[in-house]
Amino acid sequence: MARKTGQTVAIYPGSFDPITNGHLDLIERGARLFDRLIVAILRNEGKEPLFTAEERVEMLRHVLRDFANVEVDAFEGLLVDYAARKGASVIVRGIRAVSDYEYELQMALMNRRLAPEIETVFLMAGEAYSFISSRLVKEVASLGGDVSGLVPPLVEARLRERVGTPLPKGRSS
Ligand code: PNS
């Protein structure tokens, strides 16, 4: 078996539209495991994201500003090509529940076929985050529900601006 030399660079890719506290939990775990962790936002304008790639980069950079070994970037094209350009040997993905597994396994095996030298590592989000998804957060926020505690405060504010709903009852700021 080849011996590991140098630093291990890992990529944590995703849409992050927007980042949730579940993503944040994963990033904290990944930052402890790897020398460098690159949080890579897919430029998926075709999917009509709520926030542009630039807005997502800006939010993530703010939220992750205290992590010394974490950087934020945006990419397009194949993830494995991007990972190779960055010198990354690991792709990190989060698994919340068994329902995530099938899709994640398909992606991991496709990526392995494309680039066998890159390993996908699955991390389990903390159980407190197992029900949080960007899609549900956007839906709840757009219907005026309270998303505090599910996303970082900056994201909560940006969601409020973007979907234009008033604060939930009983909250003044
Ligand atoms: O947060 P998401 O939307 O579940 O992330 C999906 C993502 C960005 C990891 C995936 O769509 C991706 O890697 N896209 C880049 C294009 C690519 O490489 N496709 C083949 C992967 S099997």
PDB file of C-alpha atoms and ligand atoms in Angstrom:
ATOM      1  CA  MET A   1       0.000   0.000   0.000  1.00  0.00           C
ATOM      2  CA  ALA A   2       1.278   3.466  -0.888  1.00  0.00           C
ATOM      3  CA  ARG A   3       2.393   5.513   2.108  1.00  0.00           C
ATOM      4  CA  LYS A   4       0.631   8.805   2.746  1.00  0.00           C
ATOM      5  CA  THR A   5       2.938  11.764   2.446  1.00  0.00           C
ATOM      6  CA  GLY A   6       2.308  15.482   2.869  1.00  0.00           C
ATOM      7  CA  GLN A   7      -0.946  17.168   3.708  1.00  0.00           C
ATOM      8  CA  THR A   8      -4.373  15.687   3.105  1.00  0.00           C
ATOM      9  CA  VAL A   9      -6.605  18.084   1.214  1.00  0.00           C
ATOM     10  CA  ALA A  10     -10.330  17.311   1.303  1.00  0.00           C
ATOM     11  CA  ILE A  11     -13.178  18.840  -0.687  1.00  0.00           C
ATOM     12  CA  TYR A  12     -16.637  19.215   0.813  1.00  0.00           C
ATOM     13  CA  PRO A  13     -18.828  19.918  -2.233  1.00  0.00           C
ATOM     14  CA  GLY A  14     -22.458  20.922  -2.343  1.00  0.00           C
ATOM     15  CA  SER A  15     -25.078  23.426  -3.374  1.00  0.00           C
ATOM     16  CA  PHE A  16     -25.169  25.157   0.034  1.00  0.00           C
ATOM     17  CA  ASP A  17     -28.283  27.086  -1.010  1.00  0.00           C
ATOM     18  CA  PRO A  18     -28.081  28.136   1.782  1.00  0.00           C
ATOM     19  CA  ILE A  19     -25.622  26.696   4.321  1.00  0.00           C
ATOM     20  CA  THR A  20     -27.406  25.124   7.309  1.00  0.00           C
ATOM     21  CA  ASN A  21     -26.214  24.244  10.796  1.00  0.00           C
ATOM     22  CA  GLY A  22     -26.073  20.640   9.571  1.00  0.00           C
ATOM     23  CA  HIS A  23     -23.469  21.611   6.946  1.00  0.00           C
ATOM     24  CA  LEU A  24     -21.617  23.582   9.623  1.00  0.00           C
ATOM     25  CA  ASP A  25     -21.488  20.530  11.887  1.00  0.00           C
ATOM     26  CA  LEU A  26     -20.000  18.513   9.025  1.00  0.00           C
ATOM     27  CA  ILE A  27     -17.420  21.216   8.285  1.00  0.00           C
ATOM     28  CA  GLU A  28     -16.321  21.251  11.943  1.00  0.00           C
ATOM     29  CA  ARG A  29     -15.847  17.482  11.832  1.00  0.00           C
ATOM     30  CA  GLY A  30     -14.015  17.609   8.489  1.00  0.00           C
ATOM     31  CA  ALA A  31     -11.739  20.433   9.622  1.00  0.00           C
ATOM     32  CA  ARG A  32     -10.601  18.268  12.556  1.00  0.00           C
ATOM     33  CA  LEU A  33      -9.868  15.269  10.325  1.00  0.00           C
ATOM     34  CA  PHE A  34      -8.052  16.832   7.371  1.00  0.00           C
ATOM     35  CA  ASP A  35      -5.158  19.256   7.012  1.00  0.00           C
ATOM     36  CA  ARG A  36      -7.087  21.456   4.568  1.00  0.00           C
ATOM     37  CA  LEU A  37     -10.793  21.427   3.864  1.00  0.00           C
ATOM     38  CA  ILE A  38     -12.138  23.221   0.794  1.00  0.00           C
ATOM     39  CA  VAL A  39     -15.858  23.906   0.919  1.00  0.00           C
ATOM     40  CA  ALA A  40     -16.749  23.943  -2.779  1.00  0.00           C
ATOM     41  CA  ILE A  41     -20.007  25.475  -3.943  1.00  0.00           C
ATOM     42  CA  LEU A  42     -21.453  24.152  -7.194  1.00  0.00           C
ATOM     43  CA  ARG A  43     -22.343  26.942  -9.649  1.00  0.00           C
ATOM     44  CA  ASN A  44     -25.743  25.435 -10.425  1.00  0.00           C
ATOM     45  CA  GLU A  45     -27.551  28.427 -11.916  1.00  0.00           C
ATOM     46  CA  GLY A  46     -29.596  25.953 -14.032  1.00  0.00           C
ATOM     47  CA  LYS A  47     -31.208  24.703 -10.806  1.00  0.00           C
ATOM     48  CA  GLU A  48     -32.453  28.270 -10.121  1.00  0.00           C
ATOM     49  CA  PRO A  49     -30.843  28.620  -6.697  1.00  0.00           C
ATOM     50  CA  LEU A  50     -32.273  31.098  -4.198  1.00  0.00           C
ATOM     51  CA  PHE A  51     -28.809  32.639  -3.725  1.00  0.00           C
ATOM     52  CA  THR A  52     -26.256  33.203  -6.493  1.00  0.00           C
ATOM     53  CA  ALA A  53     -22.922  31.409  -6.248  1.00  0.00           C
ATOM     54  CA  GLU A  54     -21.290  34.723  -5.257  1.00  0.00           C
ATOM     55  CA  GLU A  55     -23.842  35.275  -2.471  1.00  0.00           C
ATOM     56  CA  ARG A  56     -23.290  31.740  -1.218  1.00  0.00           C
ATOM     57  CA  VAL A  57     -19.502  32.173  -1.283  1.00  0.00           C
ATOM     58  CA  GLU A  58     -19.829  35.412   0.678  1.00  0.00           C
ATOM     59  CA  MET A  59     -22.132  33.863   3.303  1.00  0.00           C
ATOM     60  CA  LEU A  60     -19.944  30.802   3.743  1.00  0.00           C
ATOM     61  CA  ARG A  61     -16.759  32.866   4.020  1.00  0.00           C
ATOM     62  CA  HIS A  62     -18.380  34.928   6.760  1.00  0.00           C
ATOM     63  CA  VAL A  63     -19.732  31.922   8.650  1.00  0.00           C
ATOM     64  CA  LEU A  64     -16.425  30.011   8.373  1.00  0.00           C
ATOM     65  CA  ARG A  65     -14.081  32.939   9.010  1.00  0.00           C
ATOM     66  CA  ASP A  66     -12.702  31.450  12.266  1.00  0.00           C
ATOM     67  CA  PHE A  67     -11.665  28.096  10.777  1.00  0.00           C
ATOM     68  CA  ALA A  68      -7.950  28.399   9.992  1.00  0.00           C
ATOM     69  CA  ASN A  69      -7.761  25.342   7.704  1.00  0.00           C
ATOM     70  CA  VAL A  70     -11.067  25.805   5.873  1.00  0.00           C
ATOM     71  CA  GLU A  71     -11.447  27.744   2.628  1.00  0.00           C
ATOM     72  CA  VAL A  72     -14.457  28.484   0.461  1.00  0.00           C
ATOM     73  CA  ASP A  73     -14.537  28.316  -3.319  1.00  0.00           C
ATOM     74  CA  ALA A  74     -17.011  27.853  -6.182  1.00  0.00           C
ATOM     75  CA  PHE A  75     -16.671  25.343  -9.016  1.00  0.00           C
ATOM     76  CA  GLU A  76     -18.331  24.189 -12.195  1.00  0.00           C
ATOM     77  CA  GLY A  77     -17.865  21.053 -14.277  1.00  0.00           C
ATOM     78  CA  LEU A  78     -16.936  17.675 -12.908  1.00  0.00           C
ATOM     79  CA  LEU A  79     -16.205  17.532  -9.199  1.00  0.00           C
ATOM     80  CA  VAL A  80     -13.321  15.080  -9.677  1.00  0.00           C
ATOM     81  CA  ASP A  81     -11.631  17.444 -12.165  1.00  0.00           C
ATOM     82  CA  TYR A  82     -11.956  20.282  -9.683  1.00  0.00           C
ATOM     83  CA  ALA A  83     -10.608  18.047  -6.877  1.00  0.00           C
ATOM     84  CA  ALA A  84      -7.596  17.090  -9.025  1.00  0.00           C
ATOM     85  CA  ARG A  85      -6.874  20.768  -9.786  1.00  0.00           C
ATOM     86  CA  LYS A  86      -6.891  21.464  -6.045  1.00  0.00           C
ATOM     87  CA  GLY A  87      -4.651  18.495  -5.207  1.00  0.00           C
ATOM     88  CA  ALA A  88      -7.426  16.926  -3.117  1.00  0.00           C
ATOM     89  CA  SER A  89      -7.445  13.198  -2.415  1.00  0.00           C
ATOM     90  CA  VAL A  90     -10.694  13.110  -0.437  1.00  0.00           C
ATOM     91  CA  ILE A  91     -14.311  14.106  -1.106  1.00  0.00           C
ATOM     92  CA  VAL A  92     -16.357  14.573   2.061  1.00  0.00           C
ATOM     93  CA  ARG A  93     -20.114  14.068   2.041  1.00  0.00           C
ATOM     94  CA  GLY A  94     -22.586  14.011   4.908  1.00  0.00           C
ATOM     95  CA  ILE A  95     -25.131  11.300   5.597  1.00  0.00           C
ATOM     96  CA  ARG A  96     -28.139  12.283   7.686  1.00  0.00           C
ATOM     97  CA  ALA A  97     -30.283   9.198   7.381  1.00  0.00           C
ATOM     98  CA  VAL A  98     -30.514   5.936   5.446  1.00  0.00           C
ATOM     99  CA  SER A  99     -32.536   7.791   2.796  1.00  0.00           C
ATOM    100  CA  ASP A 100     -29.407   9.800   1.842  1.00  0.00           C
ATOM    101  CA  TYR A 101     -27.378   6.673   1.311  1.00  0.00           C
ATOM    102  CA  GLU A 102     -28.575   5.509  -2.097  1.00  0.00           C
ATOM    103  CA  TYR A 103     -27.922   8.852  -3.850  1.00  0.00           C
ATOM    104  CA  GLU A 104     -24.625   9.304  -2.050  1.00  0.00           C
ATOM    105  CA  LEU A 105     -23.468   5.787  -2.920  1.00  0.00           C
ATOM    106  CA  GLN A 106     -24.271   6.361  -6.608  1.00  0.00           C
ATOM    107  CA  MET A 107     -22.299   9.603  -6.643  1.00  0.00           C
ATOM    108  CA  ALA A 108     -19.363   8.098  -4.734  1.00  0.00           C
ATOM    109  CA  LEU A 109     -19.145   5.119  -7.091  1.00  0.00           C
ATOM    110  CA  MET A 110     -19.427   7.322 -10.187  1.00  0.00           C
ATOM    111  CA  ASN A 111     -16.704   9.596  -8.850  1.00  0.00           C
ATOM    112  CA  ARG A 112     -14.553   6.552  -8.060  1.00  0.00           C
ATOM    113  CA  ARG A 113     -14.998   5.302 -11.620  1.00  0.00           C
ATOM    114  CA  LEU A 114     -13.975   8.711 -12.962  1.00  0.00           C
ATOM    115  CA  ALA A 115     -11.061   9.156 -10.546  1.00  0.00           C
ATOM    116  CA  PRO A 116     -10.110   5.998  -8.599  1.00  0.00           C
ATOM    117  CA  GLU A 117      -7.381   7.836  -6.707  1.00  0.00           C
ATOM    118  CA  ILE A 118      -9.916  10.104  -4.961  1.00  0.00           C
ATOM    119  CA  GLU A 119     -11.679   8.580  -1.963  1.00  0.00           C
ATOM    120  CA  THR A 120     -15.152   9.624  -0.813  1.00  0.00           C
ATOM    121  CA  VAL A 121     -15.486   9.769   2.970  1.00  0.00           C
ATOM    122  CA  PHE A 122     -18.941   9.902   4.554  1.00  0.00           C
ATOM    123  CA  LEU A 123     -19.370  11.722   7.828  1.00  0.00           C
ATOM    124  CA  MET A 124     -22.469  11.407   9.977  1.00  0.00           C
ATOM    125  CA  ALA A 125     -24.073  14.681  10.911  1.00  0.00           C
ATOM    126  CA  GLY A 126     -24.961  15.086  14.601  1.00  0.00           C
ATOM    127  CA  GLU A 127     -28.413  13.640  15.276  1.00  0.00           C
ATOM    128  CA  ALA A 128     -29.732  17.089  16.188  1.00  0.00           C
ATOM    129  CA  TYR A 129     -29.253  18.058  12.526  1.00  0.00           C
ATOM    130  CA  SER A 130     -30.622  14.918  10.894  1.00  0.00           C
ATOM    131  CA  PHE A 131     -33.852  16.577   9.735  1.00  0.00           C
ATOM    132  CA  ILE A 132     -32.353  19.832   8.424  1.00  0.00           C
ATOM    133  CA  SER A 133     -32.038  20.407   4.686  1.00  0.00           C
ATOM    134  CA  SER A 134     -31.543  23.585   2.656  1.00  0.00           C
ATOM    135  CA  ARG A 135     -34.768  22.809   0.765  1.00  0.00           C
ATOM    136  CA  LEU A 136     -36.901  22.568   3.912  1.00  0.00           C
ATOM    137  CA  VAL A 137     -35.260  25.620   5.472  1.00  0.00           C
ATOM    138  CA  LYS A 138     -36.148  27.678   2.356  1.00  0.00           C
ATOM    139  CA  GLU A 139     -39.701  26.381   2.387  1.00  0.00           C
ATOM    140  CA  VAL A 140     -40.238  27.110   6.081  1.00  0.00           C
ATOM    141  CA  ALA A 141     -38.664  30.582   5.785  1.00  0.00           C
ATOM    142  CA  SER A 142     -40.744  31.456   2.728  1.00  0.00           C
ATOM    143  CA  LEU A 143     -43.919  30.544   4.613  1.00  0.00           C
ATOM    144  CA  GLY A 144     -42.977  32.714   7.592  1.00  0.00           C
ATOM    145  CA  GLY A 145     -41.774  29.904   9.871  1.00  0.00           C
ATOM    146  CA  ASP A 146     -38.949  30.235  12.376  1.00  0.00           C
ATOM    147  CA  VAL A 147     -35.599  28.922  11.097  1.00  0.00           C
ATOM    148  CA  SER A 148     -33.450  30.234  13.950  1.00  0.00           C
ATOM    149  CA  GLY A 149     -31.207  27.465  15.266  1.00  0.00           C
ATOM    150  CA  LEU A 150     -31.350  25.717  11.889  1.00  0.00           C
ATOM    151  CA  VAL A 151     -29.068  28.129  10.014  1.00  0.00           C
ATOM    152  CA  PRO A 152     -26.364  30.607  11.104  1.00  0.00           C
ATOM    153  CA  PRO A 153     -27.790  34.048  12.105  1.00  0.00           C
ATOM    154  CA  LEU A 154     -26.413  35.733   8.949  1.00  0.00           C
ATOM    155  CA  VAL A 155     -28.212  33.201   6.764  1.00  0.00           C
ATOM    156  CA  GLU A 156     -31.411  33.671   8.739  1.00  0.00           C
ATOM    157  CA  ALA A 157     -31.212  37.421   8.037  1.00  0.00           C
ATOM    158  CA  ARG A 158     -30.441  36.869   4.334  1.00  0.00           C
ATOM    159  CA  LEU A 159     -33.351  34.446   4.022  1.00  0.00           C
ATOM    160  CA  ARG A 160     -35.650  36.997   5.603  1.00  0.00           C
ATOM    161  CA  GLU A 161     -34.498  39.654   3.106  1.00  0.00           C
ATOM    162  CA  ARG A 162     -34.783  37.295   0.144  1.00  0.00           C
ATOM    163  CA  VAL A 163     -38.119  35.640   0.813  1.00  0.00           C
ATOM    164  CA  GLY A 164     -39.504  38.806   2.365  1.00  0.00           C
ATOM    165  CA  THR A 165     -41.551  37.323   5.182  1.00  0.00           C
ATOM    166  CA  PRO A 166     -42.011  38.999   8.573  1.00  0.00           C
ATOM    167  CA  LEU A 167     -40.368  37.666  11.733  1.00  0.00           C
ATOM    168  CA  PRO A 168     -42.208  34.780  13.385  1.00  0.00           C
ATOM    169  CA  LYS A 169     -44.607  35.829  16.162  1.00  0.00           C
ATOM    170  CA  GLY A 170     -42.920  36.697  19.456  1.00  0.00           C
ATOM    171  CA  ARG A 171     -39.510  37.517  17.957  1.00  0.00           C
ATOM    172  CA  SER A 172     -38.437  41.111  17.641  1.00  0.00           C
ATOM    173  CA  SER A 173     -35.077  40.747  15.868  1.00  0.00           C
TER     174      SER A 173
HETATM  175  O1  PNS B   1     -25.632  19.712  -2.055  1.00  0.00           O
HETATM  176  P1  PNS B   1     -25.898  18.792  -3.216  1.00  0.00           P
HETATM  177  O2  PNS B   1     -26.782  19.511  -4.241  1.00  0.00           O
HETATM  178  O3  PNS B   1     -26.433  17.438  -2.815  1.00  0.00           O
HETATM  179  O4  PNS B   1     -24.456  18.550  -3.944  1.00  0.00           O
HETATM  180  C1  PNS B   1     -24.366  17.790  -5.116  1.00  0.00           C
HETATM  181  C2  PNS B   1     -22.953  17.918  -5.732  1.00  0.00           C
HETATM  182  C3  PNS B   1     -22.584  19.361  -5.950  1.00  0.00           C
HETATM  183  C4  PNS B   1     -21.930  17.270  -4.828  1.00  0.00           C
HETATM  184  C5  PNS B   1     -22.985  17.147  -7.092  1.00  0.00           C
HETATM  185  O5  PNS B   1     -24.099  17.560  -7.846  1.00  0.00           O
HETATM  186  C6  PNS B   1     -21.724  17.355  -7.932  1.00  0.00           C
HETATM  187  O6  PNS B   1     -20.667  16.918  -7.572  1.00  0.00           O
HETATM  188  N1  PNS B   1     -21.871  18.068  -9.068  1.00  0.00           N
HETATM  189  C7  PNS B   1     -20.783  18.387  -9.957  1.00  0.00           C
HETATM  190  C8  PNS B   1     -20.907  17.666 -11.302  1.00  0.00           C
HETATM  191  C9  PNS B   1     -20.376  16.257 -11.211  1.00  0.00           C
HETATM  192  O7  PNS B   1     -19.219  16.015 -10.938  1.00  0.00           O
HETATM  193  N2  PNS B   1     -21.280  15.282 -11.424  1.00  0.00           N
HETATM  194  C10 PNS B   1     -20.978  13.868 -11.313  1.00  0.00           C
HETATM  195  C11 PNS B   1     -20.950  13.471  -9.848  1.00  0.00           C
HETATM  196  S1  PNS B   1     -21.508  11.838  -9.678  1.00  0.00           S
END
